[in-house]
XYZ file of C-alpha atoms in Angstrom:
452
model
C 176.350 54.043 95.044
C 173.892 53.953 92.117
C 172.150 57.171 91.913
C 168.782 57.507 89.524
C 168.545 61.095 87.966
C 164.855 62.564 88.821
C 164.402 62.695 85.161
C 164.981 58.823 84.456
C 162.569 57.777 87.462
C 159.796 55.950 86.783
C 156.943 57.453 89.099
C 153.527 55.853 89.992
C 151.251 55.708 86.935
C 148.183 58.292 87.268
C 145.223 55.845 86.978
C 141.608 55.298 88.787
C 141.006 52.187 90.079
C 137.235 51.195 90.941
C 135.298 47.964 91.804
C 131.941 46.970 90.429
C 129.602 45.421 93.064
C 130.227 41.936 90.821
C 133.646 41.842 91.948
C 134.938 43.379 88.653
C 138.007 45.818 88.986
C 138.004 48.559 86.657
C 141.366 50.578 85.551
C 140.924 53.803 83.969
C 144.062 55.641 82.507
C 143.039 58.849 81.043
C 145.483 60.143 78.272
C 144.364 62.902 75.989
C 147.425 63.537 74.051
C 146.104 61.450 71.152
C 142.263 60.778 70.015
C 142.335 57.223 70.611
C 141.487 54.621 73.172
C 142.092 50.778 74.127
C 139.977 48.708 76.142
C 141.434 45.333 77.465
C 139.396 42.628 79.836
C 141.626 40.480 81.612
C 140.516 37.104 82.918
C 142.575 35.114 85.545
C 142.248 32.107 83.873
C 144.327 30.552 81.052
C 145.856 27.484 79.880
C 146.301 26.291 83.090
C 142.712 25.919 83.711
C 141.633 23.901 81.317
C 140.515 20.146 82.396
C 142.451 17.314 82.219
C 142.971 15.528 78.547
C 141.382 19.172 77.124
C 144.587 21.002 76.533
C 143.754 24.238 74.100
C 140.351 24.474 75.523
C 140.893 28.173 76.694
C 142.748 28.955 73.618
C 139.673 27.968 71.529
C 137.420 29.860 73.701
C 139.701 32.759 73.136
C 139.407 32.045 69.292
C 135.448 31.818 69.256
C 134.546 34.656 71.179
C 134.336 36.966 68.244
C 132.797 34.117 66.101
C 129.404 35.173 66.645
C 127.536 36.212 69.442
C 123.571 36.032 70.647
C 122.735 39.160 68.960
C 125.237 38.743 65.760
C 127.328 36.127 63.616
C 131.151 36.420 62.917
C 130.621 38.562 59.459
C 128.775 41.133 61.409
C 130.905 41.066 64.473
C 133.938 42.031 61.976
C 131.853 44.385 59.937
C 131.036 45.803 62.929
C 135.169 46.131 64.034
C 136.168 47.080 60.761
C 133.463 50.295 60.202
C 135.136 51.787 63.421
C 138.506 51.309 62.074
C 139.234 49.160 65.228
C 141.727 46.563 66.026
C 140.516 43.324 67.848
C 142.513 40.354 69.535
C 142.446 37.785 72.063
C 145.054 35.825 73.309
C 145.399 33.161 75.812
C 148.564 32.797 78.549
C 149.443 29.973 81.126
C 147.409 32.193 83.964
C 145.204 34.723 81.739
C 142.903 35.247 78.934
C 142.932 38.751 77.567
C 140.647 40.562 75.233
C 141.620 43.799 74.007
C 139.604 46.246 71.384
C 141.322 49.802 70.266
C 139.915 52.435 67.951
C 139.209 55.900 68.228
C 138.261 57.928 71.309
C 134.827 59.339 69.538
C 133.709 55.646 69.156
C 134.496 54.698 72.474
C 130.585 53.929 73.463
C 130.357 51.736 70.686
C 133.673 50.049 71.401
C 132.953 49.324 75.059
C 129.288 47.904 74.292
C 131.168 45.508 71.098
C 133.530 44.233 74.213
C 131.091 43.582 76.306
C 128.686 41.865 73.740
C 131.685 39.525 72.295
C 132.844 38.664 76.156
C 129.722 38.153 77.700
C 127.259 36.803 75.008
C 129.573 34.669 72.957
C 127.143 31.881 70.982
C 130.363 29.370 70.259
C 128.139 28.315 67.085
C 128.966 24.345 66.120
C 130.147 25.443 62.638
C 132.463 27.901 63.892
C 133.602 25.661 66.409
C 134.233 22.752 63.742
C 135.959 25.277 61.390
C 138.574 26.739 63.992
C 139.335 23.087 65.685
C 140.139 21.854 62.274
C 142.642 24.964 61.620
C 144.206 24.212 64.819
C 144.734 20.602 63.843
C 146.246 21.594 60.497
C 148.419 24.021 62.624
C 149.540 21.621 65.280
C 150.636 19.399 62.134
C 152.450 22.343 60.457
C 154.138 22.995 63.794
C 155.697 19.384 63.739
C 157.949 20.464 61.244
C 159.224 23.381 63.148
C 162.169 22.198 65.293
C 161.974 25.010 67.459
C 158.392 24.280 68.397
C 159.236 20.511 69.261
C 161.870 21.338 71.238
C 159.947 23.745 73.363
C 156.973 21.521 73.746
C 159.238 18.684 74.710
C 161.020 20.992 77.145
C 157.476 22.033 78.415
C 156.084 18.586 79.130
C 159.623 16.704 80.344
C 159.538 19.621 83.077
C 155.830 19.412 84.240
C 154.703 16.278 83.046
C 150.840 16.346 83.813
C 150.973 19.757 85.601
C 148.839 22.366 83.929
C 151.754 24.058 82.710
C 152.743 20.933 80.624
C 150.809 21.069 77.789
C 150.771 23.809 74.295
C 148.772 26.500 74.872
C 147.361 25.232 71.524
C 146.233 21.952 72.986
C 147.825 18.576 70.889
C 146.062 16.466 68.044
C 144.590 14.096 70.790
C 143.297 16.835 73.005
C 141.783 18.825 69.974
C 140.259 15.495 68.427
C 138.454 14.312 71.463
C 137.164 18.032 72.316
C 133.427 18.008 72.420
C 131.479 20.745 70.821
C 130.209 21.798 74.439
C 133.348 22.143 76.181
C 134.131 25.860 75.039
C 130.996 26.863 76.440
C 131.442 24.710 79.319
C 134.927 26.610 80.055
C 133.185 30.332 79.597
C 130.536 29.478 81.760
C 132.671 28.012 84.502
C 135.460 30.544 84.725
C 134.638 33.814 82.667
C 133.419 35.315 85.816
C 133.782 39.071 87.370
C 135.614 38.227 90.474
C 139.181 38.959 89.786
C 138.739 39.993 86.242
C 139.947 43.417 85.224
C 139.076 45.864 82.616
C 141.598 48.181 81.667
C 139.897 51.743 80.119
C 143.162 53.443 78.512
C 143.133 56.613 76.377
C 141.354 59.835 75.612
C 138.051 59.394 77.256
C 137.086 61.219 80.842
C 137.303 58.988 83.671
C 134.027 59.667 84.862
C 132.530 58.608 81.312
C 134.791 55.432 81.003
C 133.607 54.415 84.821
C 129.972 55.108 83.747
C 129.990 53.347 80.790
C 131.875 50.550 81.982
C 129.332 49.920 85.093
C 126.256 50.141 82.401
C 128.094 47.399 80.263
C 129.374 45.278 82.830
C 127.627 45.628 86.137
C 124.974 42.379 84.845
C 127.721 40.451 84.644
C 127.455 37.658 87.090
C 128.974 34.368 88.075
C 130.973 32.704 90.937
C 134.645 32.028 90.909
C 134.987 27.930 91.194
C 137.288 26.927 93.929
C 141.039 27.036 93.216
C 142.607 23.990 92.497
C 145.906 22.884 93.728
C 148.914 22.213 91.261
C 151.908 21.263 93.464
C 154.872 22.357 91.544
C 156.802 19.132 90.028
C 159.587 17.679 91.996
C 163.076 18.622 90.254
C 164.397 15.358 89.032
C 167.726 14.238 88.289
C 169.564 15.649 85.196
C 168.370 13.942 82.008
C 168.279 14.402 78.240
C 165.758 13.974 75.877
C 166.535 13.712 71.836
C 164.054 13.873 69.334
C 165.286 12.512 66.202
C 164.977 14.702 62.761
C 166.583 13.086 60.170
C 169.124 15.072 57.580
C 168.654 17.963 59.922
C 171.604 20.287 59.615
C 171.196 22.242 62.918
C 170.046 21.213 66.234
C 167.325 22.911 68.784
C 168.602 22.773 72.067
C 166.679 23.734 75.245
C 167.923 23.759 78.853
C 166.640 24.371 81.993
C 164.781 23.685 85.422
C 162.090 24.586 87.596
C 162.293 28.741 88.552
C 160.295 31.082 90.450
C 156.708 32.786 90.966
C 156.059 36.085 89.581
C 155.115 36.775 93.184
C 158.597 35.496 94.339
C 160.290 39.016 95.966
C 163.263 37.806 94.333
C 161.516 38.270 90.898
C 163.353 41.260 89.916
C 166.725 40.384 91.197
C 166.497 37.316 89.412
C 165.608 39.355 86.007
C 168.824 41.509 87.037
C 171.137 38.186 87.581
C 170.029 36.240 84.336
C 170.662 39.891 82.432
C 174.231 38.628 82.944
C 174.147 35.061 82.594
C 171.909 35.010 79.410
C 169.431 37.803 79.121
C 171.410 40.648 78.085
C 172.145 39.975 74.318
C 175.867 40.277 73.086
C 176.857 41.387 76.652
C 175.652 38.078 78.448
C 178.461 35.411 79.488
C 176.504 32.595 77.387
C 176.748 34.824 74.270
C 179.945 35.774 74.778
C 181.335 32.505 74.714
C 179.239 29.855 72.759
C 178.757 32.521 69.834
C 181.459 35.508 69.747
C 183.935 33.366 70.913
C 183.584 29.601 69.868
C 181.295 30.600 66.815
C 178.497 27.621 67.784
C 175.771 29.401 67.275
C 173.991 32.827 66.166
C 172.126 33.173 69.358
C 171.582 31.944 72.654
C 169.305 33.173 75.405
C 168.356 32.813 78.917
C 165.105 33.791 80.930
C 162.777 32.944 83.896
C 159.347 33.017 82.928
C 157.507 33.524 86.034
C 153.910 32.570 86.470
C 151.402 32.402 88.869
C 153.165 28.928 89.845
C 156.642 28.424 89.492
C 157.510 28.734 85.721
C 160.642 27.423 83.846
C 164.349 28.712 83.663
C 165.262 27.877 80.361
C 168.336 28.467 78.086
C 167.528 28.301 74.064
C 169.859 27.938 71.446
C 170.792 26.229 68.211
C 173.964 24.538 66.691
C 175.232 22.400 63.823
C 174.354 19.128 65.053
C 177.811 17.868 65.298
C 178.564 20.690 67.762
C 175.823 19.845 70.297
C 177.797 17.602 72.580
C 180.371 20.855 73.057
C 177.306 23.297 73.634
C 175.892 21.381 76.272
C 179.066 21.176 78.096
C 179.671 24.897 77.693
C 176.112 25.565 78.875
C 176.841 23.373 82.109
C 180.312 24.914 82.723
C 179.169 28.638 82.369
C 176.036 28.064 84.243
C 177.932 25.915 86.789
C 180.417 28.801 87.244
C 178.133 31.684 87.419
C 176.162 29.700 90.093
C 179.324 29.400 92.115
C 180.658 32.698 91.343
C 178.240 35.083 90.345
C 178.395 38.239 88.193
C 181.631 40.742 88.605
C 181.274 44.055 89.610
C 181.266 45.728 86.185
C 178.809 43.053 84.913
C 176.400 43.845 87.752
C 176.603 47.642 87.193
C 176.174 46.827 82.859
C 173.133 45.155 84.000
C 171.723 47.735 86.356
C 172.144 50.446 83.758
C 170.176 48.223 81.112
C 167.318 47.498 83.100
C 166.808 50.698 85.062
C 167.852 52.713 81.971
C 165.210 50.809 79.577
C 162.624 50.882 82.045
C 160.821 54.170 81.245
C 160.375 52.690 77.668
C 157.482 50.412 79.112
C 155.508 53.461 79.971
C 155.515 55.461 77.022
C 151.905 54.924 76.043
C 148.790 54.680 78.169
C 147.957 51.044 76.577
C 151.432 49.950 78.077
C 150.362 51.507 81.449
C 147.192 49.674 81.352
C 149.305 46.448 80.572
C 151.605 47.020 83.503
C 148.713 47.452 85.960
C 146.881 44.577 84.596
C 150.164 42.381 85.375
C 149.859 43.827 88.958
C 146.303 42.932 89.535
C 146.402 39.275 88.110
C 149.550 38.277 90.213
C 148.304 40.350 93.353
C 151.539 42.560 93.048
C 152.450 45.144 95.657
C 150.948 48.664 95.119
C 154.588 50.081 94.721
C 155.535 47.491 92.168
C 156.317 49.909 89.461
C 157.778 52.825 91.339
C 159.988 51.202 93.172
C 161.369 48.759 90.368
C 164.170 50.754 89.479
C 165.514 51.244 92.903
C 165.214 47.347 94.156
C 167.439 46.450 90.906
C 169.955 49.274 92.059
C 169.829 48.121 95.337
C 171.000 44.753 94.638
C 174.720 44.358 95.428
C 177.302 41.802 94.281
C 176.690 39.696 97.591
C 172.947 39.588 96.668
C 173.295 39.210 93.203
C 175.840 36.202 94.027
C 173.577 34.230 96.647
C 170.999 34.356 94.301
C 172.610 32.854 91.229
C 173.559 29.754 93.797
C 170.159 29.729 95.043
C 168.372 29.714 91.581
C 170.266 28.042 89.291
C 170.420 24.345 89.596
C 172.549 22.548 87.098
C 172.024 19.279 89.220
C 168.607 18.937 88.129
C 168.742 20.024 84.987
C 166.572 19.085 81.865
C 168.193 19.390 78.277
C 166.225 18.811 75.080
C 167.812 18.141 71.471
C 165.675 17.955 68.525
C 168.006 17.178 65.418
C 169.723 14.300 63.455
C 170.658 11.851 66.025
C 172.867 10.091 63.713
C 175.111 13.017 63.177
C 175.105 13.999 66.652
C 177.192 11.305 68.000
C 176.584 10.451 71.706
C 175.481 12.827 74.498
C 177.928 14.098 77.263
C 178.616 11.523 79.847
C 177.575 12.929 83.028
C 174.210 13.634 81.811
C 172.532 10.672 83.519
C 169.527 9.680 82.140
C 169.339 9.776 78.088
C 165.810 9.165 76.583
C 164.895 9.138 72.627
C 161.306 10.856 72.338
C 159.366 9.589 69.474
C 157.810 12.877 68.041
C 154.561 11.115 66.787
C 153.922 10.410 70.547
C 153.787 13.842 71.335
C 150.362 13.667 69.888
C 149.487 10.706 71.062
C 146.689 9.871 73.759
C 148.768 8.615 76.469
C 150.829 12.012 76.378
C 148.383 14.089 74.985
C 149.258 16.806 77.696
C 152.469 17.050 75.961
């Protein structure tokens, strides 16, 4: 029986949770250990909400928020941030857009006012739009020289097709080129609303002061959430392999996987545990032990479930000398197939439990880390005891349950493989892979496959 020492147990993080009348959730994590504060505004709308043919819009919105407000231009906003020695970031995920400001707690009132100005009053200047769009187009062109990026994008498009999880978050050359100047403002007006959004204030500011300031700045924020758009998960396809030719490349990038689970799936944490044995646990994982340590076919191989609002991918990523592609694909097939049928051993499962349970407290060392954990709960609507019960849930997974989960969640019969490398040096794909298709890298950016 696995017993967790009290000293290693993660308790429910101390925090205060309030709601403004407009639907905005406020999380306050007071921590007086350091004179610092972080503000994080999470919006439950990310790349998956980009309109059809406009992949990259949400990412462009994130990039433009600090490029001018109704009161100040981009340079003035940058000076305001620099004068406080603060840090600013805005990033887009598949399911969310997150804006963060961090600085000294003595500057809290100025920081939260600045966050409100940047997020609620963006001007989306035309010159900044065109400049950022041009930079994105250059970045997309450069990305095509990165085999790993091409492999990831090809895998995502091959797995999801026209589903919103298919396009790169940054968009494609086609979607960026055709994007109207008014698109970011339209996206912001439609989706940047308080209902469902969450503001986390973490650090050395009294809770009452933090709540009052949040209400003063954000209570006037209005807007109604648009009706949710249904996006059924793609129907699993038969086994197939997509090949992307990169002449003279000595290495080949390989992606292997299929649809996984959503973050709300009650099996999520146990799935992480099982995957830790297969390919998530570093050098001790089966994939690393066989394909790297025993055979020397790669320097690294990793697997993981990317859990999202809807079913994310289960993906194995690696690279190998081009001539070894067929052998690596066969080894992945064999290892995943054997693991699906037999599950982990008792020793493997026990080691994985120790890694996950023992490392869990490290995710709560700072108030900002606690805020991140709480924001994930808000985004995905997870149960209130999600954080403090995690270790017990991991320890409760027995050998039979782990084996059942491996069988239920791994599907080599419908796997998609992607190989990016010199096809002339690769030889033939394994005979049992079914459909084999060669993909033209240039077409990844065409109007027809603009959602890649």
